[in-house]
Short mmCIF file of C-alpha atoms in Angstrom, two decimals:
data_model
loop_
_atom_site.label_atom_id
_atom_site.label_comp_id
_atom_site.label_asym_id
_atom_site.label_seq_id
_atom_site.Cartn_x
_atom_site.Cartn_y
_atom_site.Cartn_z
CA GLN S 1 220.74 -87.48 -96.97
CA PRO S 2 221.16 -84.60 -94.81
CA ASP S 3 219.63 -81.49 -95.50
CA ALA S 4 222.15 -79.12 -95.48
CA ASP S 5 219.85 -76.22 -94.62
CA ARG S 6 219.57 -76.73 -91.08
CA VAL S 7 221.65 -78.21 -87.91
CA PRO S 8 220.11 -82.24 -87.82
CA ASP S 9 217.28 -82.37 -85.72
CA LEU S 10 217.86 -83.72 -82.54
CA ALA S 11 216.16 -86.96 -82.95
CA ALA S 12 218.00 -87.70 -85.74
CA THR S 13 221.50 -86.85 -83.45
CA ILE S 14 221.02 -88.68 -80.14
CA ASP S 15 223.76 -90.69 -80.63
CA LEU S 16 226.48 -87.83 -81.24
CA LEU S 17 224.52 -85.97 -78.92
CA GLN S 18 226.43 -84.02 -76.50
CA THR S 19 225.16 -82.39 -73.20
CA ALA S 20 226.91 -80.21 -71.07
CA SER S 21 226.09 -80.29 -67.51
CA ILE S 22 226.28 -77.47 -65.17
CA PRO S 23 228.69 -77.73 -62.13
CA ASP S 24 226.75 -78.46 -58.41
CA PRO S 25 227.55 -75.07 -56.08
CA ASP S 26 228.11 -77.72 -53.28
CA ALA S 27 230.46 -79.67 -55.27
CA PRO S 28 234.24 -78.54 -54.17
CA ALA S 29 235.20 -75.37 -55.39
CA ARG S 30 236.98 -74.93 -58.85
CA LYS S 31 238.97 -71.61 -59.86
CA PRO S 32 236.48 -69.74 -62.77
CA ALA S 33 237.75 -69.25 -65.78
CA ALA S 34 238.07 -65.75 -65.66
CA PRO S 35 234.41 -64.78 -65.93
CA ASP S 36 234.58 -61.39 -64.28
CA ARG S 37 236.30 -60.28 -68.00
CA VAL S 38 233.02 -61.43 -69.77
CA ALA S 39 230.91 -57.79 -70.69
CA VAL S 40 227.53 -59.76 -70.27
CA LEU S 41 225.21 -56.36 -70.28
CA THR S 42 227.78 -54.02 -72.66
CA GLN S 43 229.04 -56.08 -75.38
CA GLU S 44 227.57 -56.80 -78.92
CA PRO S 45 228.77 -59.11 -81.14
CA ASP S 46 230.97 -57.70 -84.23
CA ALA S 47 228.85 -58.29 -87.62
CA SER S 48 231.99 -56.61 -89.05
CA ALA S 49 232.48 -57.74 -92.59
CA THR S 50 236.23 -56.79 -92.88
CA PRO S 51 238.61 -59.63 -93.59
CA ALA S 52 240.56 -61.25 -91.08
CA THR S 53 244.32 -60.51 -91.06
CA GLY S 54 245.37 -63.61 -89.07
CA ARG S 55 246.20 -67.30 -90.32
CA LYS S 56 245.84 -66.90 -94.63
CA PRO S 57 243.38 -68.54 -96.41
CA GLU S 58 243.43 -71.58 -98.67
CA LEU S 59 243.67 -71.19 -102.30
CA ASP S 60 240.87 -72.35 -104.59
CA ILE S 61 242.32 -72.89 -107.98
CA GLN S 62 239.44 -75.21 -109.71
CA ASN S 63 238.14 -73.69 -112.53
CA GLN S 64 236.19 -74.41 -115.73
CA GLU S 65 236.44 -72.72 -119.24
CA ALA S 66 233.82 -69.89 -119.67
CA PRO S 67 235.15 -66.94 -121.55
CA ASP S 68 231.69 -65.46 -121.18
CA ARG S 69 231.52 -65.58 -117.61
CA GLN S 70 235.25 -65.00 -116.16
CA GLY S 71 234.96 -64.92 -112.80
CA ILE S 72 233.56 -67.08 -109.42
CA LYS S 73 230.85 -69.49 -108.58
CA LEU S 74 230.21 -69.97 -105.19
CA GLN S 75 228.63 -72.10 -103.10
CA ALA S 76 228.80 -74.09 -99.23
CA LYS S 77 228.49 -76.72 -97.21
CA LEU S 78 228.08 -76.96 -93.53
CA THR S 79 230.14 -80.00 -93.64
CA ALA S 80 232.05 -81.99 -96.47
CA GLU S 81 229.23 -84.83 -96.62
CA MET S 82 226.13 -82.82 -96.37
CA ARG S 83 224.68 -81.02 -99.26
CA LYS S 84 225.01 -77.87 -100.47
CA ILE S 85 223.37 -75.08 -98.26
CA GLY S 86 220.20 -73.96 -100.01
CA LYS S 87 219.11 -70.51 -98.55
CA PRO S 88 220.74 -67.43 -99.33
CA LEU S 89 224.52 -66.46 -97.28
CA ASP S 90 226.07 -63.23 -97.42
CA TRP S 91 229.17 -63.43 -99.17
CA THR S 92 231.37 -60.40 -99.81
CA VAL S 93 234.48 -60.70 -102.07
CA TYR S 94 237.49 -58.84 -102.06
CA ARG S 95 240.46 -57.93 -104.76
CA VAL S 96 243.61 -58.75 -102.95
CA GLU S 97 245.71 -55.85 -103.90
CA ASP S 98 248.80 -56.67 -101.45
CA ALA S 99 248.27 -59.41 -99.36
CA ASP S 100 251.38 -58.72 -97.59
CA LYS S 101 250.26 -55.42 -96.42
CA ALA S 102 246.49 -56.59 -95.93
CA LEU S 103 245.34 -54.86 -98.56
CA TRP S 104 241.87 -55.24 -99.76
CA LYS S 105 239.39 -53.72 -102.06
CA GLN S 106 235.78 -54.83 -101.60
CA VAL S 107 234.43 -55.33 -105.51
CA ALA S 108 231.20 -57.05 -104.80
CA ALA S 109 228.89 -58.03 -102.11
CA VAL S 110 225.22 -59.98 -102.07
CA ARG S 111 223.35 -62.32 -100.05
CA ALA S 112 222.25 -65.97 -102.18
CA PRO S 113 222.58 -69.54 -101.53
CA GLU S 114 224.80 -69.62 -104.80
CA PRO S 115 225.85 -65.99 -106.27
CA THR S 116 228.28 -66.44 -109.50
CA PHE S 117 230.57 -62.91 -109.53
CA LYS S 118 232.09 -61.41 -113.32
CA LEU S 119 235.89 -60.36 -112.07
CA ASP S 120 239.20 -59.46 -113.75
CA PRO S 121 241.87 -62.01 -113.35
CA GLY S 122 243.44 -61.71 -110.32
CA THR S 123 243.29 -63.07 -106.90
CA TYR S 124 240.40 -62.51 -104.52
CA LEU S 125 239.83 -63.16 -100.36
CA VAL S 126 235.76 -64.45 -100.12
CA ARG S 127 234.32 -64.06 -97.04
CA ALA S 128 231.15 -66.22 -96.08
CA ARG S 129 228.48 -65.63 -93.03
CA TYR S 130 225.74 -68.11 -92.70
CA GLY S 131 224.58 -66.47 -89.38
CA TYR S 132 227.11 -67.05 -87.00
CA ILE S 133 229.11 -68.96 -89.29
CA ALA S 134 232.10 -66.93 -91.28
CA ALA S 135 234.57 -68.51 -93.24
CA SER S 136 237.31 -67.19 -95.41
CA LYS S 137 239.56 -68.42 -99.02
CA MET S 138 241.39 -66.68 -101.44
CA VAL S 139 240.69 -67.42 -104.88
CA ALA S 140 242.21 -66.69 -108.34
CA VAL S 141 240.66 -66.13 -111.08
CA SER S 142 242.52 -66.48 -114.78
CA LYS S 143 241.46 -64.84 -117.92
CA GLY S 144 238.39 -66.70 -119.41
CA LYS S 145 237.98 -69.01 -116.35
CA LEU S 146 235.15 -69.52 -114.17
CA THR S 147 236.61 -70.85 -110.66
CA ASP S 148 234.42 -73.12 -108.59
CA ALA S 149 234.45 -72.14 -105.12
CA THR S 150 232.71 -74.22 -102.25
CA PHE S 151 233.05 -73.14 -98.65
CA VAL S 152 232.88 -76.20 -96.25
CA LEU S 153 232.07 -74.11 -93.21
CA ASN S 154 232.73 -77.08 -91.15
CA ALA S 155 229.89 -75.77 -88.44
CA GLY S 156 227.40 -76.89 -85.60
CA GLY S 157 224.76 -75.94 -83.91
CA LEU S 158 224.37 -75.06 -80.36
CA ARG S 159 221.04 -75.15 -78.44
CA VAL S 160 220.37 -73.71 -74.81
CA LEU S 161 217.64 -74.10 -72.39
CA SER S 162 217.82 -72.50 -69.14
CA HIS S 163 215.56 -73.91 -66.22
CA LEU S 164 214.89 -72.42 -62.05
CA VAL S 165 215.00 -75.92 -60.43
CA PHE S 166 213.72 -76.26 -56.67
CA VAL S 167 211.24 -73.19 -57.00
CA ASP S 168 208.73 -71.40 -59.36
CA ALA S 169 210.44 -68.49 -61.31
CA PRO S 170 208.58 -65.18 -61.34
CA GLY S 171 206.04 -64.89 -64.40
CA LYS S 172 207.35 -63.69 -67.73
CA THR S 173 210.88 -64.70 -66.38
CA SER S 174 213.00 -65.19 -69.56
CA ALA S 175 216.44 -66.15 -70.36
CA ILE S 176 218.94 -64.21 -72.22
CA HIS S 177 221.96 -66.78 -73.15
CA TYR S 178 225.82 -65.23 -74.36
CA VAL S 179 227.75 -67.41 -76.32
CA TYR S 180 231.71 -66.23 -75.94
CA THR S 181 235.08 -67.83 -78.07
CA GLY S 182 236.42 -70.22 -75.87
CA GLU S 183 239.82 -68.57 -75.34
CA THR S 184 240.53 -65.16 -74.25
CA ASP S 185 242.81 -62.44 -75.84
CA ASP S 186 246.10 -60.73 -74.88
CA ASN S 187 243.79 -58.58 -72.10
CA GLY S 188 242.28 -61.91 -70.94
CA VAL S 189 238.98 -61.12 -72.69
CA ARG S 190 236.50 -62.88 -74.60
CA GLN S 191 234.32 -62.23 -77.55
CA LEU S 192 230.79 -62.13 -77.60
CA ILE S 193 230.29 -64.20 -80.68
CA ALA S 194 226.25 -65.05 -80.31
CA LYS S 195 223.60 -63.64 -78.44
CA SER S 196 219.90 -65.32 -78.19
CA GLU S 197 216.69 -64.57 -76.11
CA ILE S 198 214.68 -67.41 -77.56
CA GLN S 199 214.57 -70.43 -75.44
CA GLY S 200 216.03 -73.30 -77.26
CA GLU S 201 216.82 -71.27 -80.61
CA ILE S 202 219.18 -73.68 -82.51
CA ILE S 203 222.21 -70.82 -82.66
CA ARG S 204 224.40 -72.21 -85.97
CA LEU S 205 228.31 -71.60 -84.96
CA ASN S 206 232.07 -72.55 -86.31
CA ALA S 207 233.07 -75.96 -84.94
CA GLY S 208 234.92 -74.97 -81.47
CA ARG S 209 234.87 -74.74 -77.90
CA TYR S 210 232.80 -71.64 -76.46
CA ARG S 211 231.91 -70.62 -73.23
CA VAL S 212 227.97 -69.94 -72.52
CA ILE S 213 226.54 -67.72 -69.93
CA SER S 214 223.05 -67.61 -68.88
CA ARG S 215 221.21 -65.23 -66.87
CA LEU S 216 217.19 -65.92 -66.13
CA GLY S 217 215.46 -63.12 -65.21
CA ASP S 218 216.60 -59.24 -65.03
CA ALA S 219 218.57 -59.55 -61.72
CA ASN S 220 221.75 -61.86 -60.85
CA SER S 221 221.00 -65.49 -61.71
CA VAL S 222 223.99 -66.03 -64.07
CA VAL S 223 225.12 -69.45 -64.67
CA SER S 224 227.74 -69.89 -67.37
CA THR S 225 229.58 -73.72 -68.69
CA ASP S 226 231.81 -74.59 -71.47
CA VAL S 227 230.64 -76.61 -74.82
CA GLU S 228 232.26 -78.31 -77.47
CA VAL S 229 230.42 -77.59 -80.75
CA SER S 230 230.88 -80.55 -83.45
CA PRO S 231 230.60 -80.34 -87.38
CA GLY S 232 227.26 -81.71 -88.39
CA VAL S 233 226.21 -82.20 -84.77
CA LEU S 234 223.35 -80.35 -82.68
CA THR S 235 225.04 -79.20 -79.08
CA ALA S 236 222.40 -79.66 -76.37
CA VAL S 237 222.86 -77.70 -73.23
CA GLU S 238 220.53 -77.49 -70.06
CA VAL S 239 221.03 -74.73 -67.59
CA ASN S 240 219.85 -75.24 -64.02
CA HIS S 241 219.87 -72.07 -62.48
CA LYS S 242 219.97 -73.34 -58.42
CA ALA S 243 218.13 -69.28 -57.20
CA GLY S 244 215.34 -67.62 -55.05
CA VAL S 245 212.47 -65.91 -55.61
CA LEU S 246 212.02 -62.62 -53.89
CA SER S 247 208.15 -60.88 -54.00
CA LEU S 248 208.23 -57.41 -53.01
CA GLU S 249 204.99 -55.52 -51.86
CA VAL S 250 205.33 -51.87 -51.02
CA LYS S 251 202.19 -50.42 -48.21
CA ALA S 252 201.92 -46.45 -48.30
CA GLY S 253 199.90 -43.47 -46.46
CA PRO S 254 196.59 -42.50 -47.69
CA ASP S 255 198.38 -39.83 -49.29
CA MET S 256 200.35 -41.52 -51.83
CA THR S 257 198.31 -42.13 -54.66
CA ASP S 258 200.55 -42.65 -57.61
CA MET S 259 202.71 -46.06 -56.59
CA ALA S 260 203.52 -46.75 -59.98
CA ALA S 261 205.94 -44.07 -59.56
CA THR S 262 207.68 -46.19 -56.61
CA ASN S 263 211.42 -47.12 -57.10
CA LEU S 264 212.28 -50.57 -55.76
CA VAL S 265 215.76 -51.38 -56.10
CA VAL S 266 218.13 -54.07 -54.36
CA PHE S 267 222.11 -54.14 -53.74
CA ASP S 268 223.82 -57.03 -52.85
CA ALA S 269 226.00 -57.71 -49.51
CA GLU S 270 228.69 -55.39 -51.26
CA GLY S 271 226.75 -52.37 -51.97
CA ARG S 272 226.25 -52.74 -55.80
CA LEU S 273 222.88 -52.46 -57.36
CA VAL S 274 221.54 -55.69 -58.04
CA VAL S 275 218.32 -54.51 -60.02
CA ARG S 276 215.84 -51.71 -60.07
CA MET S 277 212.08 -52.14 -60.63
CA HIS S 278 208.84 -50.05 -60.02
CA GLY S 279 205.56 -50.17 -58.57
CA ASP S 280 203.79 -51.13 -55.14
CA THR S 281 204.64 -54.81 -56.74
CA ALA S 282 207.58 -56.66 -58.12
CA SER S 283 209.46 -59.95 -58.12
CA ALA S 284 212.59 -60.89 -58.75
CA LEU S 285 215.17 -63.94 -59.45
CA LEU S 286 217.82 -63.85 -57.25
CA ALA S 287 220.97 -65.53 -56.19
CA PRO S 288 221.80 -66.82 -53.18
CA GLY S 289 223.14 -64.33 -50.42
CA ARG S 290 222.70 -61.38 -48.17
CA TYR S 291 220.99 -58.45 -50.10
CA THR S 292 219.08 -54.69 -48.92
CA VAL S 293 215.70 -54.06 -50.41
CA SER S 294 214.71 -50.46 -50.70
CA ALA S 295 211.21 -48.78 -51.92
CA GLU S 296 210.74 -44.99 -52.10
CA TYR S 297 208.76 -42.75 -53.25
CA GLY S 298 208.17 -38.62 -52.77
CA GLY S 299 210.87 -38.36 -50.33
CA ARG S 300 209.87 -41.39 -48.17
CA LYS S 301 212.06 -44.66 -48.16
CA ALA S 302 211.90 -47.82 -46.65
CA THR S 303 214.60 -50.42 -46.06
CA GLU S 304 215.00 -53.99 -45.16
CA ASP S 305 217.92 -56.49 -45.01
CA ILE S 306 217.14 -60.23 -46.49
CA ASP S 307 218.47 -63.27 -47.19
CA ILE S 308 217.89 -65.39 -49.85
CA ARG S 309 218.83 -69.06 -49.93
CA ILE S 310 218.11 -71.59 -53.00
CA GLY S 311 214.64 -72.58 -53.92
CA GLU S 312 213.42 -69.63 -51.03
CA SER S 313 210.49 -68.22 -52.03
CA LYS S 314 210.66 -64.86 -49.71
CA SER S 315 208.16 -62.59 -49.53
CA VAL S 316 208.84 -58.84 -47.88
CA THR S 317 206.40 -55.80 -47.39
CA LEU S 318 207.97 -52.92 -47.02
CA LYS S 319 205.92 -49.33 -45.49
CA LEU S 320 206.39 -46.11 -46.15
CA ARG S 321 205.31 -43.32 -44.07
#
C-alpha cells in the first residue's frame, strides 16, 4: 500500500508519469498565455490562513458517542486510496458565526498529524494545509459527540529540473522554479502558488493545471510551460533552456586598484536592465538577442554592443582608460 507521507517515487509511477516538454523556439510561434502578467520577481506565495469565501466546503457529520471528548477528530489523506498522512499538517478551526455574511471566528490552530479538538456544539470550518496543498471542510459538532473528519486532499507532486543545452552553464548557475495558477484572475494576473530554488524538489500541490516558470541564472533565461498535476501522481518536467553564455573581463589602468568595485551592467536592445554584476570578471546566461554591456569604475566607462546566439559562449573584454 502506498505511503501517504510522500508522493510516490518516480520508479513506482513510471506508467503514470506525465512529462511536459518545452516548445521549440524554432517552431511556428503560438500566442503566449499572457506571460507578461506574471510577476516572477516580486510576488511571493500567499500563506494566509484566512478561510476561503468561494465554493462552500462540504459538510462532514460522521460522529460517535463521546460525552467526555465532544468535538472534532481530524486526519488527512493525499488520495482516497492512500493511507492517512503520518506527518504534521497545519490545522485551523473557525467557528461559523454567520456563513451568509462570511463571519468566522478562529477557535483553534495546531500543527499535528491527527489532532482532536474539544469544541462546543455548532458548525465549524476546518482548514488543512500540507505544504502548498490546502483544503477546507465544514464540520458539525453535536452535543456529546466526537465528529470524525477525514480530509482527502486530492493532491499530487510536481518535480521540475532545468538544464542549459548546447553549451555549459557558468559555474554556480542555479535555477528558480515558480508555480502559478493555471488560470488568471479578473485582472489577467496569475497567483503565485509555490517557489523552489532546489533542483528536483518535489512540490506537493492540489490536483489541477499550473503554469511553471523556470529561471536559470540571474539574467533573462526564462522558460514557461503549462502542466497538469494528477492526484497521487508525480508529474516530472524537464525544462531545456536555449541560451548563450557571456563572459566579461575588464582591463584597467595602473591607477585602478580596487577592481572589485567595478560595476558591470547588461542592457537589452530596448534599453532595459537585464543583469547587474560587480568585479573585473563576471559571466551571465543570456537569452538570444542583442545587448549592450558596460563597465564603470571611478568615473571611467567602457561600452560595447554584442549579439548572443543559442549555444554560444562569447568572451568580451572592456578596457577602462
